[in-house]
Amino acid sequence: SQTIHQWPATLVQPVGSPLSLECTVEGTSNPNLYWYRQAAGRGLQLLFYSVGIGQISSEVPQNLSASRPQDRQFILSSKKLLLSDSGFYLCAWSRVAVGTDTQYFGPGTRLTVL
Amino acid sequence: AQSVTQPDIHITVSEGASLELRCNYSYGATPYLFWYVQSPGQGLQLLLKYFSGDTLVQGIKGFEAEFKRSQSSFNLRKPSVHWSDAAEYFCAVGGNNDMRFGAGTRLTVKP
């Protein structure tokens, strides 16, 4: 069966510090991978998605970036965090193209920027 | 681009009562529609989805949803709510290489 892991589970970082969140998927190959941010009362915002190694699509211009160094690894990064980057970050995967298939979500990372 | 509206931010129902959570979408073609549930501090779990065919779809945990094209709606229902159903519920619409989630409806269940 497929599983999706995210770490860390929680993170408290000062403004201006770097960020690296990691997501890995097991039990499947060539998944489509997604990063979402969830702010309180605002639902989920799609940040990035990837259909393959090195292929990243950005949905929202911001100071975050994503990379996919391996087939089942997806990393969310920032060089300098802002207060507005606080939120709950969710990684997800699907078998086929975004919007046409079930997405399976990881447990999330709670990021607080102080 | 598609969009989703969940008009109710917070709903409270008594245990054993029926439930309906509203979802309206905007999309130019036939949409892919989803309902997800999120327990506090957790990821999202799929309850059910509609791609085509029968407009009444059954999901896990006794939930069902009905696609009504004329009303651009995909409301979620459950005939008898259990205390364990307390969570946040998200409607989503997909298609055209895009996926949009509603802002969510928080469900509280009274004993």
PDB file of C-alpha atoms in Angstrom:
ATOM      1  CA  SER A   1       0.000   0.000   0.000  1.00  0.00           C
ATOM      2  CA  GLN A   2       1.020   3.602  -0.473  1.00  0.00           C
ATOM      3  CA  THR A   3       2.065   5.892   2.343  1.00  0.00           C
ATOM      4  CA  ILE A   4       3.109   9.507   2.447  1.00  0.00           C
ATOM      5  CA  HIS A   5       5.411  11.001   5.052  1.00  0.00           C
ATOM      6  CA  GLN A   6       6.090  14.590   6.010  1.00  0.00           C
ATOM      7  CA  TRP A   7       8.600  16.013   8.427  1.00  0.00           C
ATOM      8  CA  PRO A   8       8.966  17.731  10.653  1.00  0.00           C
ATOM      9  CA  ALA A   9       5.496  17.630  12.181  1.00  0.00           C
ATOM     10  CA  THR A  10       5.898  21.033  13.809  1.00  0.00           C
ATOM     11  CA  LEU A  11       8.412  23.809  13.336  1.00  0.00           C
ATOM     12  CA  VAL A  12       8.961  27.197  14.937  1.00  0.00           C
ATOM     13  CA  GLN A  13      11.300  29.478  13.029  1.00  0.00           C
ATOM     14  CA  PRO A  14      12.343  33.131  13.335  1.00  0.00           C
ATOM     15  CA  VAL A  15      11.605  35.609  10.581  1.00  0.00           C
ATOM     16  CA  GLY A  16      14.388  35.640   8.000  1.00  0.00           C
ATOM     17  CA  SER A  17      15.529  32.085   8.658  1.00  0.00           C
ATOM     18  CA  PRO A  18      15.609  29.384   5.941  1.00  0.00           C
ATOM     19  CA  LEU A  19      13.072  26.589   5.588  1.00  0.00           C
ATOM     20  CA  SER A  20      13.149  23.045   4.339  1.00  0.00           C
ATOM     21  CA  LEU A  21      10.142  20.731   4.557  1.00  0.00           C
ATOM     22  CA  GLU A  22      10.354  17.239   3.179  1.00  0.00           C
ATOM     23  CA  CYS A  23       7.756  14.885   1.787  1.00  0.00           C
ATOM     24  CA  THR A  24       8.263  11.312   0.623  1.00  0.00           C
ATOM     25  CA  VAL A  25       5.883   8.784  -0.877  1.00  0.00           C
ATOM     26  CA  GLU A  26       6.232   5.020  -0.636  1.00  0.00           C
ATOM     27  CA  GLY A  27       4.563   2.248  -2.561  1.00  0.00           C
ATOM     28  CA  THR A  28       4.037   3.970  -5.890  1.00  0.00           C
ATOM     29  CA  SER A  29       6.120   5.277  -8.755  1.00  0.00           C
ATOM     30  CA  ASN A  30       5.854   8.395 -10.929  1.00  0.00           C
ATOM     31  CA  PRO A  31       3.364  10.110  -8.626  1.00  0.00           C
ATOM     32  CA  ASN A  32       2.131  13.617  -9.162  1.00  0.00           C
ATOM     33  CA  LEU A  33       3.169  15.576  -6.077  1.00  0.00           C
ATOM     34  CA  TYR A  34       1.675  18.688  -4.525  1.00  0.00           C
ATOM     35  CA  TRP A  35       2.388  21.235  -1.807  1.00  0.00           C
ATOM     36  CA  TYR A  36      -0.551  23.038  -0.231  1.00  0.00           C
ATOM     37  CA  ARG A  37      -0.723  25.691   2.464  1.00  0.00           C
ATOM     38  CA  GLN A  38      -3.681  25.883   4.776  1.00  0.00           C
ATOM     39  CA  ALA A  39      -4.270  29.133   6.633  1.00  0.00           C
ATOM     40  CA  ALA A  40      -6.930  29.320   9.324  1.00  0.00           C
ATOM     41  CA  GLY A  41     -10.392  29.691   7.812  1.00  0.00           C
ATOM     42  CA  ARG A  42      -9.084  29.908   4.268  1.00  0.00           C
ATOM     43  CA  GLY A  43      -9.079  26.372   2.969  1.00  0.00           C
ATOM     44  CA  LEU A  44      -6.209  24.944   0.988  1.00  0.00           C
ATOM     45  CA  GLN A  45      -4.039  26.910  -1.398  1.00  0.00           C
ATOM     46  CA  LEU A  46      -2.091  24.957  -3.994  1.00  0.00           C
ATOM     47  CA  LEU A  47       1.508  26.193  -3.955  1.00  0.00           C
ATOM     48  CA  PHE A  48       3.393  23.817  -6.253  1.00  0.00           C
ATOM     49  CA  TYR A  49       2.839  20.626  -8.155  1.00  0.00           C
ATOM     50  CA  SER A  50       5.184  18.293  -9.941  1.00  0.00           C
ATOM     51  CA  VAL A  51       4.550  15.668 -12.601  1.00  0.00           C
ATOM     52  CA  GLY A  52       8.117  14.324 -12.612  1.00  0.00           C
ATOM     53  CA  ILE A  53      11.686  14.707 -11.389  1.00  0.00           C
ATOM     54  CA  GLY A  54      12.860  18.282 -11.829  1.00  0.00           C
ATOM     55  CA  GLN A  55       9.452  19.426 -13.135  1.00  0.00           C
ATOM     56  CA  ILE A  56       7.851  22.015 -10.880  1.00  0.00           C
ATOM     57  CA  SER A  57       4.840  24.218 -11.548  1.00  0.00           C
ATOM     58  CA  SER A  58       4.259  27.197  -9.300  1.00  0.00           C
ATOM     59  CA  GLU A  59       0.746  28.345  -8.658  1.00  0.00           C
ATOM     60  CA  VAL A  60       1.404  31.343  -6.453  1.00  0.00           C
ATOM     61  CA  PRO A  61       4.343  33.806  -6.690  1.00  0.00           C
ATOM     62  CA  GLN A  62       6.014  34.010  -3.308  1.00  0.00           C
ATOM     63  CA  ASN A  63       9.261  33.512  -1.476  1.00  0.00           C
ATOM     64  CA  LEU A  64       8.828  29.748  -1.394  1.00  0.00           C
ATOM     65  CA  SER A  65      10.293  27.246  -3.841  1.00  0.00           C
ATOM     66  CA  ALA A  66       9.952  23.531  -4.418  1.00  0.00           C
ATOM     67  CA  SER A  67      12.230  20.842  -5.740  1.00  0.00           C
ATOM     68  CA  ARG A  68      11.863  17.200  -6.681  1.00  0.00           C
ATOM     69  CA  PRO A  69      15.307  15.612  -6.576  1.00  0.00           C
ATOM     70  CA  GLN A  70      13.982  12.052  -6.669  1.00  0.00           C
ATOM     71  CA  ASP A  71      10.842  10.436  -8.038  1.00  0.00           C
ATOM     72  CA  ARG A  72       9.124  10.160  -4.666  1.00  0.00           C
ATOM     73  CA  GLN A  73      10.660  13.095  -2.818  1.00  0.00           C
ATOM     74  CA  PHE A  74       9.287  16.616  -2.783  1.00  0.00           C
ATOM     75  CA  ILE A  75      10.902  19.467  -0.863  1.00  0.00           C
ATOM     76  CA  LEU A  76       9.516  22.881   0.025  1.00  0.00           C
ATOM     77  CA  SER A  77      12.079  25.575   0.758  1.00  0.00           C
ATOM     78  CA  SER A  78      12.562  29.203   1.539  1.00  0.00           C
ATOM     79  CA  LYS A  79      15.707  31.286   1.861  1.00  0.00           C
ATOM     80  CA  LYS A  80      14.100  33.820   4.219  1.00  0.00           C
ATOM     81  CA  LEU A  81      10.843  33.197   6.007  1.00  0.00           C
ATOM     82  CA  LEU A  82       8.189  35.876   6.438  1.00  0.00           C
ATOM     83  CA  LEU A  83       5.563  36.098   9.157  1.00  0.00           C
ATOM     84  CA  SER A  84       2.948  35.423   6.501  1.00  0.00           C
ATOM     85  CA  ASP A  85       4.511  32.024   5.791  1.00  0.00           C
ATOM     86  CA  SER A  86       3.017  30.645   9.002  1.00  0.00           C
ATOM     87  CA  GLY A  87       0.454  27.930   8.381  1.00  0.00           C
ATOM     88  CA  PHE A  88      -0.181  24.254   7.981  1.00  0.00           C
ATOM     89  CA  TYR A  89       1.670  22.740   5.024  1.00  0.00           C
ATOM     90  CA  LEU A  90       0.312  19.644   3.396  1.00  0.00           C
ATOM     91  CA  CYS A  91       1.953  17.409   0.857  1.00  0.00           C
ATOM     92  CA  ALA A  92      -0.190  15.208  -1.367  1.00  0.00           C
ATOM     93  CA  TRP A  93       0.177  12.796  -4.253  1.00  0.00           C
ATOM     94  CA  SER A  94      -2.021  11.446  -7.015  1.00  0.00           C
ATOM     95  CA  ARG A  95      -1.639   8.888  -9.756  1.00  0.00           C
ATOM     96  CA  VAL A  96      -2.693  11.089 -12.629  1.00  0.00           C
ATOM     97  CA  ALA A  97      -2.981  14.744 -13.532  1.00  0.00           C
ATOM     98  CA  VAL A  98      -3.971  17.392 -11.043  1.00  0.00           C
ATOM     99  CA  GLY A  99      -7.695  17.882 -10.694  1.00  0.00           C
ATOM    100  CA  THR A 100      -8.816  14.596 -12.205  1.00  0.00           C
ATOM    101  CA  ASP A 101      -7.857  12.079  -9.560  1.00  0.00           C
ATOM    102  CA  THR A 102      -7.998  11.494  -5.842  1.00  0.00           C
ATOM    103  CA  GLN A 103      -5.227  13.196  -3.933  1.00  0.00           C
ATOM    104  CA  TYR A 104      -3.758  11.450  -0.902  1.00  0.00           C
ATOM    105  CA  PHE A 105      -2.528  13.754   1.810  1.00  0.00           C
ATOM    106  CA  GLY A 106       0.272  13.528   4.301  1.00  0.00           C
ATOM    107  CA  PRO A 107      -0.130  14.394   7.994  1.00  0.00           C
ATOM    108  CA  GLY A 108       1.080  17.969   7.514  1.00  0.00           C
ATOM    109  CA  THR A 109       3.668  20.305   9.039  1.00  0.00           C
ATOM    110  CA  ARG A 110       2.609  23.108  11.348  1.00  0.00           C
ATOM    111  CA  LEU A 111       4.957  26.068  10.723  1.00  0.00           C
ATOM    112  CA  THR A 112       5.012  29.061  13.026  1.00  0.00           C
ATOM    113  CA  VAL A 113       7.167  32.015  12.048  1.00  0.00           C
ATOM    114  CA  LEU A 114       7.920  34.400  14.914  1.00  0.00           C
TER     115      LEU A 114
ATOM    116  CA  ALA B   1     -10.546  29.094 -13.449  1.00  0.00           C
ATOM    117  CA  GLN B   2     -12.826  26.981 -11.331  1.00  0.00           C
ATOM    118  CA  SER B   3     -13.907  28.014  -7.838  1.00  0.00           C
ATOM    119  CA  VAL B   4     -15.704  26.501  -4.890  1.00  0.00           C
ATOM    120  CA  THR B   5     -17.957  28.080  -2.277  1.00  0.00           C
ATOM    121  CA  GLN B   6     -18.888  26.489   1.001  1.00  0.00           C
ATOM    122  CA  PRO B   7     -21.447  28.927   2.427  1.00  0.00           C
ATOM    123  CA  ASP B   8     -21.420  27.567   5.975  1.00  0.00           C
ATOM    124  CA  ILE B   9     -18.269  28.209   7.985  1.00  0.00           C
ATOM    125  CA  HIS B  10     -19.504  26.342  11.062  1.00  0.00           C
ATOM    126  CA  ILE B  11     -22.421  23.970  11.625  1.00  0.00           C
ATOM    127  CA  THR B  12     -23.570  22.386  14.880  1.00  0.00           C
ATOM    128  CA  VAL B  13     -25.840  19.349  14.894  1.00  0.00           C
ATOM    129  CA  SER B  14     -26.982  16.957  17.584  1.00  0.00           C
ATOM    130  CA  GLU B  15     -25.755  13.395  17.531  1.00  0.00           C
ATOM    131  CA  GLY B  16     -28.217  11.260  15.589  1.00  0.00           C
ATOM    132  CA  ALA B  17     -29.550  14.189  13.579  1.00  0.00           C
ATOM    133  CA  SER B  18     -29.226  14.438   9.820  1.00  0.00           C
ATOM    134  CA  LEU B  19     -26.567  16.559   8.174  1.00  0.00           C
ATOM    135  CA  GLU B  20     -26.223  18.463   4.937  1.00  0.00           C
ATOM    136  CA  LEU B  21     -23.130  20.466   4.040  1.00  0.00           C
ATOM    137  CA  ARG B  22     -23.439  22.767   1.076  1.00  0.00           C
ATOM    138  CA  CYS B  23     -21.012  23.158  -1.792  1.00  0.00           C
ATOM    139  CA  ASN B  24     -21.380  25.299  -4.899  1.00  0.00           C
ATOM    140  CA  TYR B  25     -18.855  25.367  -7.692  1.00  0.00           C
ATOM    141  CA  SER B  26     -18.070  27.348 -10.771  1.00  0.00           C
ATOM    142  CA  TYR B  27     -16.595  25.516 -13.740  1.00  0.00           C
ATOM    143  CA  GLY B  28     -17.167  25.719 -17.461  1.00  0.00           C
ATOM    144  CA  ALA B  29     -17.083  22.016 -18.225  1.00  0.00           C
ATOM    145  CA  THR B  30     -18.118  18.868 -16.395  1.00  0.00           C
ATOM    146  CA  PRO B  31     -16.221  19.062 -13.120  1.00  0.00           C
ATOM    147  CA  TYR B  32     -14.447  16.475 -11.056  1.00  0.00           C
ATOM    148  CA  LEU B  33     -15.911  16.917  -7.568  1.00  0.00           C
ATOM    149  CA  PHE B  34     -14.561  15.762  -4.238  1.00  0.00           C
ATOM    150  CA  TRP B  35     -15.378  15.882  -0.552  1.00  0.00           C
ATOM    151  CA  TYR B  36     -12.560  15.522   1.967  1.00  0.00           C
ATOM    152  CA  VAL B  37     -12.594  15.405   5.755  1.00  0.00           C
ATOM    153  CA  GLN B  38      -9.880  16.695   8.072  1.00  0.00           C
ATOM    154  CA  SER B  39      -9.584  15.876  11.756  1.00  0.00           C
ATOM    155  CA  PRO B  40      -7.768  18.473  13.886  1.00  0.00           C
ATOM    156  CA  GLY B  41      -4.048  18.659  13.106  1.00  0.00           C
ATOM    157  CA  GLN B  42      -4.276  15.936  10.479  1.00  0.00           C
ATOM    158  CA  GLY B  43      -4.145  15.622   6.729  1.00  0.00           C
ATOM    159  CA  LEU B  44      -7.206  15.289   4.523  1.00  0.00           C
ATOM    160  CA  GLN B  45      -9.000  12.032   3.789  1.00  0.00           C
ATOM    161  CA  LEU B  46     -11.222  11.485   0.776  1.00  0.00           C
ATOM    162  CA  LEU B  47     -14.887  10.836   1.616  1.00  0.00           C
ATOM    163  CA  LEU B  48     -16.217  10.522  -1.913  1.00  0.00           C
ATOM    164  CA  LYS B  49     -15.840  11.788  -5.452  1.00  0.00           C
ATOM    165  CA  TYR B  50     -17.874  12.336  -8.580  1.00  0.00           C
ATOM    166  CA  PHE B  51     -16.447  12.091 -12.069  1.00  0.00           C
ATOM    167  CA  SER B  52     -19.382  10.937 -14.184  1.00  0.00           C
ATOM    168  CA  GLY B  53     -22.386   8.613 -14.190  1.00  0.00           C
ATOM    169  CA  ASP B  54     -24.862   8.334 -11.343  1.00  0.00           C
ATOM    170  CA  THR B  55     -25.241  11.741  -9.771  1.00  0.00           C
ATOM    171  CA  LEU B  56     -25.757  10.298  -6.285  1.00  0.00           C
ATOM    172  CA  VAL B  57     -22.460   8.972  -4.996  1.00  0.00           C
ATOM    173  CA  GLN B  58     -21.818   6.972  -1.873  1.00  0.00           C
ATOM    174  CA  GLY B  59     -18.719   7.412   0.208  1.00  0.00           C
ATOM    175  CA  ILE B  60     -17.074   6.134   3.325  1.00  0.00           C
ATOM    176  CA  LYS B  61     -18.448   6.514   6.854  1.00  0.00           C
ATOM    177  CA  GLY B  62     -22.060   6.602   5.627  1.00  0.00           C
ATOM    178  CA  PHE B  63     -21.744   9.846   3.653  1.00  0.00           C
ATOM    179  CA  GLU B  64     -23.307  10.539   0.290  1.00  0.00           C
ATOM    180  CA  ALA B  65     -23.361  13.499  -2.072  1.00  0.00           C
ATOM    181  CA  GLU B  66     -25.515  14.507  -4.992  1.00  0.00           C
ATOM    182  CA  PHE B  67     -24.282  16.308  -8.078  1.00  0.00           C
ATOM    183  CA  LYS B  68     -26.848  18.787  -9.387  1.00  0.00           C
ATOM    184  CA  ARG B  69     -25.628  20.365 -12.593  1.00  0.00           C
ATOM    185  CA  SER B  70     -28.533  22.819 -12.821  1.00  0.00           C
ATOM    186  CA  GLN B  71     -27.689  24.212  -9.396  1.00  0.00           C
ATOM    187  CA  SER B  72     -23.894  23.851  -9.694  1.00  0.00           C
ATOM    188  CA  SER B  73     -23.980  22.077  -6.368  1.00  0.00           C
ATOM    189  CA  PHE B  74     -22.467  18.998  -4.764  1.00  0.00           C
ATOM    190  CA  ASN B  75     -23.937  18.844  -1.267  1.00  0.00           C
ATOM    191  CA  LEU B  76     -22.760  16.283   1.264  1.00  0.00           C
ATOM    192  CA  ARG B  77     -25.298  14.421   3.397  1.00  0.00           C
ATOM    193  CA  LYS B  78     -25.457  11.925   6.198  1.00  0.00           C
ATOM    194  CA  PRO B  79     -28.732  10.624   7.671  1.00  0.00           C
ATOM    195  CA  SER B  80     -27.488  10.225  11.244  1.00  0.00           C
ATOM    196  CA  VAL B  81     -24.418  11.994  12.572  1.00  0.00           C
ATOM    197  CA  HIS B  82     -22.040  10.344  15.041  1.00  0.00           C
ATOM    198  CA  TRP B  83     -19.849  12.198  17.537  1.00  0.00           C
ATOM    199  CA  SER B  84     -16.784  10.979  15.614  1.00  0.00           C
ATOM    200  CA  ASP B  85     -17.945  12.962  12.560  1.00  0.00           C
ATOM    201  CA  ALA B  86     -16.863  16.208  14.225  1.00  0.00           C
ATOM    202  CA  ALA B  87     -14.186  17.565  11.880  1.00  0.00           C
ATOM    203  CA  GLU B  88     -13.659  20.018   9.069  1.00  0.00           C
ATOM    204  CA  TYR B  89     -15.076  19.202   5.655  1.00  0.00           C
ATOM    205  CA  PHE B  90     -13.728  20.452   2.366  1.00  0.00           C
ATOM    206  CA  CYS B  91     -15.357  20.428  -1.037  1.00  0.00           C
ATOM    207  CA  ALA B  92     -13.064  20.558  -4.049  1.00  0.00           C
ATOM    208  CA  VAL B  93     -13.484  20.928  -7.793  1.00  0.00           C
ATOM    209  CA  GLY B  94     -10.908  19.740 -10.280  1.00  0.00           C
ATOM    210  CA  GLY B  95     -10.225  19.657 -13.967  1.00  0.00           C
ATOM    211  CA  ASN B  96      -8.165  21.455 -16.577  1.00  0.00           C
ATOM    212  CA  ASN B  97      -4.934  20.844 -14.645  1.00  0.00           C
ATOM    213  CA  ASP B  98      -6.261  22.658 -11.621  1.00  0.00           C
ATOM    214  CA  MET B  99      -7.752  21.829  -8.241  1.00  0.00           C
ATOM    215  CA  ARG B 100      -9.603  24.303  -6.017  1.00  0.00           C
ATOM    216  CA  PHE B 101     -10.728  23.740  -2.475  1.00  0.00           C
ATOM    217  CA  GLY B 102     -13.466  25.510  -0.602  1.00  0.00           C
ATOM    218  CA  ALA B 103     -12.709  27.294   2.655  1.00  0.00           C
ATOM    219  CA  GLY B 104     -14.185  24.412   4.620  1.00  0.00           C
ATOM    220  CA  THR B 105     -17.111  23.820   6.978  1.00  0.00           C
ATOM    221  CA  ARG B 106     -16.375  22.972  10.586  1.00  0.00           C
ATOM    222  CA  LEU B 107     -18.824  20.470  12.029  1.00  0.00           C
ATOM    223  CA  THR B 108     -19.512  20.326  15.755  1.00  0.00           C
ATOM    224  CA  VAL B 109     -21.600  17.433  17.106  1.00  0.00           C
ATOM    225  CA  LYS B 110     -23.577  17.964  20.316  1.00  0.00           C
ATOM    226  CA  PRO B 111     -24.198  14.959  22.577  1.00  0.00           C
TER     227      PRO B 111
END
